[in-house]
Tab-separated table of C-alpha atoms in Angstrom:
chain	number	residue	atom	x	y	z
K	1	MET	CA	96.759	110.102	83.073
K	2	ASN	CA	97.668	107.908	85.574
K	3	GLY	CA	98.976	108.878	88.642
K	4	LEU	CA	102.775	108.838	87.810
K	5	GLU	CA	102.019	110.939	84.686
K	6	LEU	CA	99.606	113.372	86.913
K	7	ALA	CA	102.282	113.533	89.365
K	8	ARG	CA	104.736	114.838	87.104
K	9	TYR	CA	102.571	117.339	85.238
K	10	TYR	CA	101.294	118.777	88.779
K	11	TYR	CA	105.150	119.688	89.191
K	12	GLU	CA	106.325	120.533	86.017
K	13	THR	CA	103.567	122.647	85.429
K	14	ALA	CA	102.824	124.233	89.452
K	15	GLY	CA	105.745	122.768	91.430
K	16	LYS	CA	108.789	123.490	89.778
K	17	GLN	CA	108.281	127.201	89.019
K	18	ALA	CA	106.899	127.652	92.584
K	19	LEU	CA	110.416	125.709	94.328
K	20	GLU	CA	112.075	128.118	91.922
K	21	ARG	CA	110.661	131.450	92.717
K	22	GLN	CA	110.352	130.810	96.657
K	23	VAL	CA	113.166	128.883	97.232
K	24	PRO	CA	115.653	129.380	94.669
K	25	ASP	CA	118.838	128.657	96.624
K	26	LEU	CA	117.238	124.838	97.735
K	27	VAL	CA	116.367	123.735	94.165
K	28	PRO	CA	120.159	122.396	93.493
K	29	ARG	CA	119.677	120.135	96.656
K	30	LEU	CA	116.118	118.717	96.358
K	31	ALA	CA	115.407	115.227	94.780
K	32	ILE	CA	111.677	115.469	93.443
K	33	GLY	CA	109.465	112.506	91.998
K	34	LEU	CA	106.882	110.219	93.129
K	35	ALA	CA	107.660	106.422	94.796
K	36	GLY	CA	106.394	104.743	97.938
K	37	GLU	CA	103.134	103.648	98.753
K	38	GLY	CA	100.094	103.112	96.762
K	39	SER	CA	99.186	101.682	93.260
K	40	GLU	CA	100.005	104.732	91.713
K	41	CYS	CA	103.354	104.547	92.815
K	42	PHE	CA	103.929	101.262	90.615
K	43	GLY	CA	101.603	102.497	87.878
K	44	LEU	CA	98.555	99.984	88.467
K	45	ASP	CA	96.110	102.656	89.184
K	46	ASP	CA	92.844	102.654	87.329
K	47	GLU	CA	89.381	104.293	88.221
K	48	LEU	CA	88.623	102.388	91.060
K	49	SER	CA	92.123	103.643	92.608
K	50	ARG	CA	90.612	107.326	92.804
K	51	ASP	CA	88.190	106.581	95.437
K	52	HIS	CA	90.560	107.053	98.211
K	53	ASP	CA	94.499	108.571	98.994
K	54	TRP	CA	94.229	109.421	94.911
K	55	GLY	CA	95.168	112.578	92.838
K	56	PRO	CA	97.957	114.948	91.839
K	57	ALA	CA	100.694	115.014	94.021
K	58	PHE	CA	104.596	114.374	94.457
K	59	CYS	CA	107.607	114.187	96.892
K	60	ILE	CA	110.192	116.530	97.380
K	61	TRP	CA	113.050	114.662	99.114
K	62	MET	CA	115.822	116.351	101.331
K	63	THR	CA	118.667	115.234	103.098
K	64	GLU	CA	118.511	115.095	106.988
K	65	GLU	CA	120.471	118.322	107.658
K	66	ASP	CA	118.148	120.282	104.709
K	67	PHE	CA	115.276	118.891	106.160
K	68	VAL	CA	115.619	120.171	109.722
K	69	LYS	CA	116.976	123.513	108.584
K	70	HIS	CA	114.536	124.163	105.651
K	71	GLY	CA	111.916	121.354	105.642
K	72	VAL	CA	109.277	123.199	106.933
K	73	GLN	CA	110.255	126.422	104.633
K	74	VAL	CA	109.670	123.704	101.186
K	75	GLN	CA	106.644	122.036	102.881
K	76	ALA	CA	104.704	125.544	103.319
K	77	VAL	CA	105.678	126.400	99.396
K	78	TYR	CA	104.061	122.628	98.206
K	79	ARG	CA	101.186	123.473	100.727
K	80	GLY	CA	100.561	126.566	98.315
K	81	LEU	CA	100.322	124.989	95.014
K	82	PRO	CA	97.346	124.741	92.862
K	83	ASP	CA	94.355	122.716	94.715
K	84	ALA	CA	93.643	120.743	91.571
K	85	VAL	CA	95.177	120.572	88.115
K	86	ALA	CA	94.053	118.776	84.481
K	87	GLY	CA	90.788	118.707	86.235
K	88	PHE	CA	91.962	116.678	89.196
K	89	SER	CA	91.533	117.716	92.802
K	90	VAL	CA	95.183	117.135	94.740
K	91	ARG	CA	95.821	114.531	97.090
K	92	LYS	CA	95.260	115.431	100.635
K	93	SER	CA	96.979	113.811	103.400
K	94	GLY	CA	94.986	111.788	105.996
K	95	ILE	CA	95.864	109.130	108.784
K	96	ILE	CA	96.553	106.741	106.463
K	97	SER	CA	98.227	108.797	103.469
K	98	SER	CA	100.197	110.769	105.629
K	99	GLY	CA	103.878	110.806	105.179
K	100	ARG	CA	103.314	109.917	101.503
K	101	VAL	CA	103.834	112.976	99.456
K	102	GLY	CA	105.096	116.390	100.085
K	103	CYS	CA	108.221	117.316	102.235
K	104	LEU	CA	109.908	114.212	102.744
K	105	CYS	CA	113.660	113.519	105.081
K	106	ILE	CA	115.379	111.115	102.591
K	107	GLU	CA	117.238	109.019	105.319
K	108	ASP	CA	113.741	108.782	107.585
K	109	TRP	CA	112.124	107.878	104.235
K	110	TYR	CA	114.592	104.984	103.472
K	111	ARG	CA	114.213	103.882	106.945
K	112	ARG	CA	110.923	103.729	107.147
K	113	TYR	CA	111.113	100.954	103.868
K	114	THR	CA	114.548	99.075	104.729
K	115	GLY	CA	114.898	100.013	108.565
K	116	TYR	CA	118.411	101.915	107.360
K	117	ALA	CA	118.874	105.347	106.514
K	118	HIS	CA	121.379	104.418	103.788
K	119	GLY	CA	119.594	100.973	102.917
K	120	PRO	CA	121.008	97.680	103.995
K	121	GLU	CA	124.934	96.773	103.969
K	122	THR	CA	125.156	93.236	105.376
K	123	LEU	CA	123.179	89.701	104.012
K	124	ALA	CA	121.645	90.021	107.642
K	125	GLN	CA	120.131	93.261	107.234
K	126	TRP	CA	118.868	92.479	103.428
K	127	ARG	CA	117.643	89.229	105.064
K	128	GLN	CA	115.241	91.584	107.740
K	129	ILE	CA	113.237	93.362	104.925
K	130	PRO	CA	110.207	92.293	103.964
K	131	GLU	CA	110.461	92.377	99.760
K	132	SER	CA	107.020	93.937	99.241
K	133	PHE	CA	108.990	96.884	101.082
K	134	LEU	CA	111.489	96.919	99.102
K	135	ALA	CA	109.738	97.355	96.011
K	136	THR	CA	107.944	99.954	97.542
K	137	ALA	CA	111.326	101.640	98.138
K	138	THR	CA	112.269	101.259	94.350
K	139	ASN	CA	108.830	102.133	92.570
K	140	GLY	CA	107.737	105.106	90.654
K	141	GLU	CA	109.840	107.720	89.006
K	142	ILE	CA	112.426	110.523	89.865
K	143	PHE	CA	111.827	113.269	88.238
K	144	ALA	CA	114.907	115.535	89.612
K	145	ASP	CA	118.056	115.077	91.972
K	146	PRO	CA	120.758	117.211	90.999
K	147	LEU	CA	122.338	116.558	94.618
K	148	GLY	CA	122.118	112.666	93.917
K	149	VAL	CA	121.457	111.474	97.763
K	150	PHE	CA	118.312	110.118	97.093
K	151	MET	CA	119.150	108.094	93.715
K	152	SER	CA	122.533	106.755	95.139
K	153	ILE	CA	120.455	104.594	97.587
K	154	ARG	CA	117.760	103.858	95.147
K	155	GLN	CA	120.252	102.760	92.519
K	156	LYS	CA	121.954	100.284	95.472
K	157	LEU	CA	118.586	98.782	96.260
K	158	LEU	CA	117.789	98.444	92.552
K	159	ALA	CA	120.614	96.215	92.088
K	160	TYR	CA	118.376	93.695	93.858
K	161	TYR	CA	119.360	91.521	96.623
K	162	PRO	CA	123.335	90.022	96.948
K	163	GLU	CA	123.212	86.965	95.028
K	164	ASP	CA	123.393	84.487	98.024
K	165	ILE	CA	119.813	85.888	99.244
K	166	ARG	CA	118.073	85.928	95.893
K	167	ILE	CA	119.475	81.776	95.681
K	168	LYS	CA	117.855	81.436	99.207
K	169	LYS	CA	115.056	82.913	98.711
K	170	ILE	CA	114.373	81.173	95.431
K	171	VAL	CA	115.116	77.477	97.085
K	172	ALA	CA	112.184	78.732	100.031
K	173	ARG	CA	110.001	79.481	97.355
K	174	ALA	CA	110.896	76.540	95.628
K	175	ALA	CA	110.010	74.126	98.563
K	176	THR	CA	106.910	76.069	99.110
K	177	MET	CA	105.914	75.363	95.573
K	178	ALA	CA	106.621	71.767	95.804
K	179	GLN	CA	104.841	71.337	99.507
K	180	ALA	CA	102.071	73.273	98.770
K	181	GLY	CA	101.002	72.940	95.216
K	182	GLN	CA	102.350	69.408	94.130
K	183	TYR	CA	102.156	67.506	97.351
K	184	ASN	CA	99.492	69.010	99.368
K	185	TYR	CA	96.701	70.372	97.370
K	186	PRO	CA	96.383	66.902	95.412
K	187	ARG	CA	96.166	65.109	98.858
K	188	CYS	CA	93.761	67.751	100.386
K	189	VAL	CA	91.142	67.258	97.052
K	190	ARG	CA	91.442	63.584	97.422
K	191	ARG	CA	90.476	63.950	101.137
K	192	GLY	CA	87.595	66.453	100.305
K	193	ASP	CA	88.888	68.930	102.523
K	194	THR	CA	87.891	71.510	100.384
K	195	VAL	CA	89.125	74.528	102.780
K	196	ALA	CA	92.552	73.073	103.402
K	197	ALA	CA	92.712	72.624	99.338
K	198	GLN	CA	92.196	76.154	98.511
K	199	LEU	CA	94.493	77.295	101.037
K	200	ALA	CA	97.425	75.126	99.776
K	201	MET	CA	96.258	76.376	96.241
K	202	ALA	CA	96.756	80.126	97.584
K	203	GLU	CA	100.186	79.397	99.420
K	204	PHE	CA	101.172	77.758	95.929
K	205	ALA	CA	100.068	80.707	94.144
K	206	ASN	CA	101.878	83.246	96.759
K	207	ALA	CA	105.191	81.502	96.340
K	208	THR	CA	104.854	81.087	92.555
K	209	MET	CA	104.724	84.806	92.309
K	210	SER	CA	107.159	85.439	94.620
K	211	MET	CA	109.527	82.595	92.596
K	212	VAL	CA	108.937	84.825	89.437
K	213	TYR	CA	109.899	88.230	90.626
K	214	LEU	CA	112.896	86.459	91.993
K	215	LEU	CA	114.086	85.291	88.773
K	216	ASN	CA	113.732	88.572	87.026
K	217	ARG	CA	115.308	90.427	89.641
K	218	ARG	CA	112.495	92.293	90.444
K	219	TYR	CA	111.091	93.128	94.066
K	220	ALA	CA	107.670	91.467	94.449
K	221	PRO	CA	105.007	94.111	95.545
K	222	TYR	CA	102.058	93.869	97.885
K	223	TYR	CA	99.929	91.206	97.233
K	224	LYS	CA	96.852	93.096	95.919
K	225	TRP	CA	99.333	94.105	93.285
K	226	ILE	CA	101.544	91.091	92.621
K	227	HIS	CA	99.552	89.414	90.140
K	228	ARG	CA	98.991	92.647	87.977
K	229	GLY	CA	103.002	93.487	88.135
K	230	MET	CA	103.777	90.180	86.777
K	231	LYS	CA	102.550	91.144	83.011
K	232	ASN	CA	105.572	93.826	83.351
K	233	LEU	CA	107.988	91.065	83.636
K	234	GLU	CA	110.108	89.816	80.851
K	235	ARG	CA	110.999	85.915	82.139
K	236	LEU	CA	107.976	83.561	82.247
K	237	PRO	CA	105.475	85.803	81.121
K	238	ARG	CA	103.019	82.555	81.057
K	239	VAL	CA	102.904	81.503	84.677
K	240	ALA	CA	100.935	85.077	85.019
K	241	VAL	CA	98.473	83.271	82.464
K	242	GLN	CA	98.344	79.947	84.202
K	243	LEU	CA	97.366	81.657	87.382
K	244	GLU	CA	94.797	83.434	86.164
K	245	LYS	CA	93.323	80.281	84.468
K	246	LEU	CA	93.997	78.396	87.713
K	247	SER	CA	92.117	81.224	90.001
K	248	ARG	CA	88.948	80.684	87.187
K	249	GLY	CA	89.192	76.582	87.854
K	250	GLU	CA	89.758	76.603	84.264
K	251	GLY	CA	91.620	73.299	83.117
K	252	GLU	CA	92.617	70.617	85.432
K	253	ALA	CA	94.033	72.161	88.640
K	254	GLN	CA	96.675	69.846	89.170
K	255	GLU	CA	97.960	69.357	85.189
K	256	MET	CA	98.102	73.408	85.483
K	257	ILE	CA	100.244	73.189	89.063
K	258	GLU	CA	102.572	70.603	87.366
K	259	GLY	CA	102.733	73.039	83.836
K	260	ILE	CA	104.097	75.622	86.012
K	261	CYS	CA	106.459	74.092	87.871
K	262	LEU	CA	108.090	72.528	84.367
K	263	ASN	CA	108.200	76.061	83.476
K	264	VAL	CA	109.952	76.913	86.350
K	265	SER	CA	112.037	74.324	86.416
K	266	ALA	CA	113.369	75.257	83.043
K	267	GLU	CA	114.043	78.810	84.203
K	268	LEU	CA	116.085	77.835	87.212
K	269	ARG	CA	118.368	75.466	84.959
K	270	ARG	CA	118.431	78.141	82.274
K	271	GLN	CA	119.878	80.420	84.960
K	272	GLN	CA	122.303	77.879	86.047
K	273	LEU	CA	121.010	77.549	89.581
K	274	THR	CA	120.538	73.826	89.198
K	275	THR	CA	121.586	71.224	86.810
K	276	ARG	CA	119.044	68.621	88.047
K	277	GLU	CA	115.690	67.806	85.173
K	278	ASP	CA	113.142	67.054	87.721
K	279	THR	CA	109.636	69.106	88.085
K	280	PHE	CA	109.111	68.293	91.666
K	281	LEU	CA	110.822	71.188	92.908
K	282	ILE	CA	111.794	70.055	96.360
K	283	ASP	CA	114.133	67.776	94.481
K	284	LEU	CA	116.058	70.617	93.095
K	285	CYS	CA	116.362	72.345	96.613
K	286	ALA	CA	119.679	70.825	97.528
K	287	ASP	CA	121.442	71.444	94.512
K	288	MET	CA	120.592	75.446	94.316
K	289	MET	CA	121.712	75.635	98.342
K	290	GLN	CA	125.298	74.371	97.444
K	291	ARG	CA	125.488	77.480	95.023
K	292	ILE	CA	125.552	79.790	98.101
K	293	GLN	CA	128.793	81.005	98.997
K	294	ASP	CA	127.617	82.295	102.451
K	295	PRO	CA	128.448	79.186	105.019
K	296	LYS	CA	125.833	80.357	107.437
K	297	LEU	CA	123.077	80.656	105.133
K	298	ARG	CA	124.184	77.531	103.067
K	299	GLN	CA	123.116	75.798	106.680
K	300	THR	CA	119.743	77.471	107.113
K	301	HIS	CA	116.566	75.293	106.797
K	302	ILE	CA	115.983	75.495	103.013
K	303	MET	CA	112.072	76.855	103.762
K	304	GLN	CA	113.849	79.495	106.191
K	305	GLU	CA	113.423	82.529	103.824
């Protein structure tokens, strides 16, 4: 079992009965699941993940009012659960993993990742939140939420960025892909500046991966999981393979960069974000900016996001 499967098994075989037996009046007010920080919350954990901050565990989310009144009691129930399940020792809270599992306050949990107790409301608020934080706030699985408070906020975030924000981020990524990959990388290679060339390639790869997530309307996770997560995306699946080959030095790098940009530009047109046929992505940016409805956002620099 991976971490998510193990979390559900731990809850269903031990946690659920303990909560129903010891705090039955609170059960209809508890949201249960596993989400937040850690590869297991993205379903990307493997055997190497088990060397730290891993093991059977789940979250119990309560409203702020309930948490103040009953949080200590519910946490005591959680701490009293078995120390092992399915042959695995349960996860213990440490300095790094503190506040990730056990009894948690809904408002504090969403504030931790979005800055707001009930998630962002305005375009300015959406722009302030790092994309990987939104990925963290919407990953994992929810096993139960009879009250519906936790899920109402989660569903708002899962509905994805307001379209103006999404387009502006797409424009910024296109500009970076063009500048770093299509322009600066070959110039650095011709100069023999190998360090700068590698940095340009890294900028290009990072912007490309973020672009693919944006075109799939999915939040990009923390950098060490961003490429692995691309394999689960519906649109532009070839780009993940192309980036992997590029990182291994398979094929001529500039040709591969141009091939990636060709695929991305085709998807931009398919989503009606531009009508231009150019493959030099910087040339598409002005056209895409015109599709932003908010005048203040439309006037920001193309690379600012």
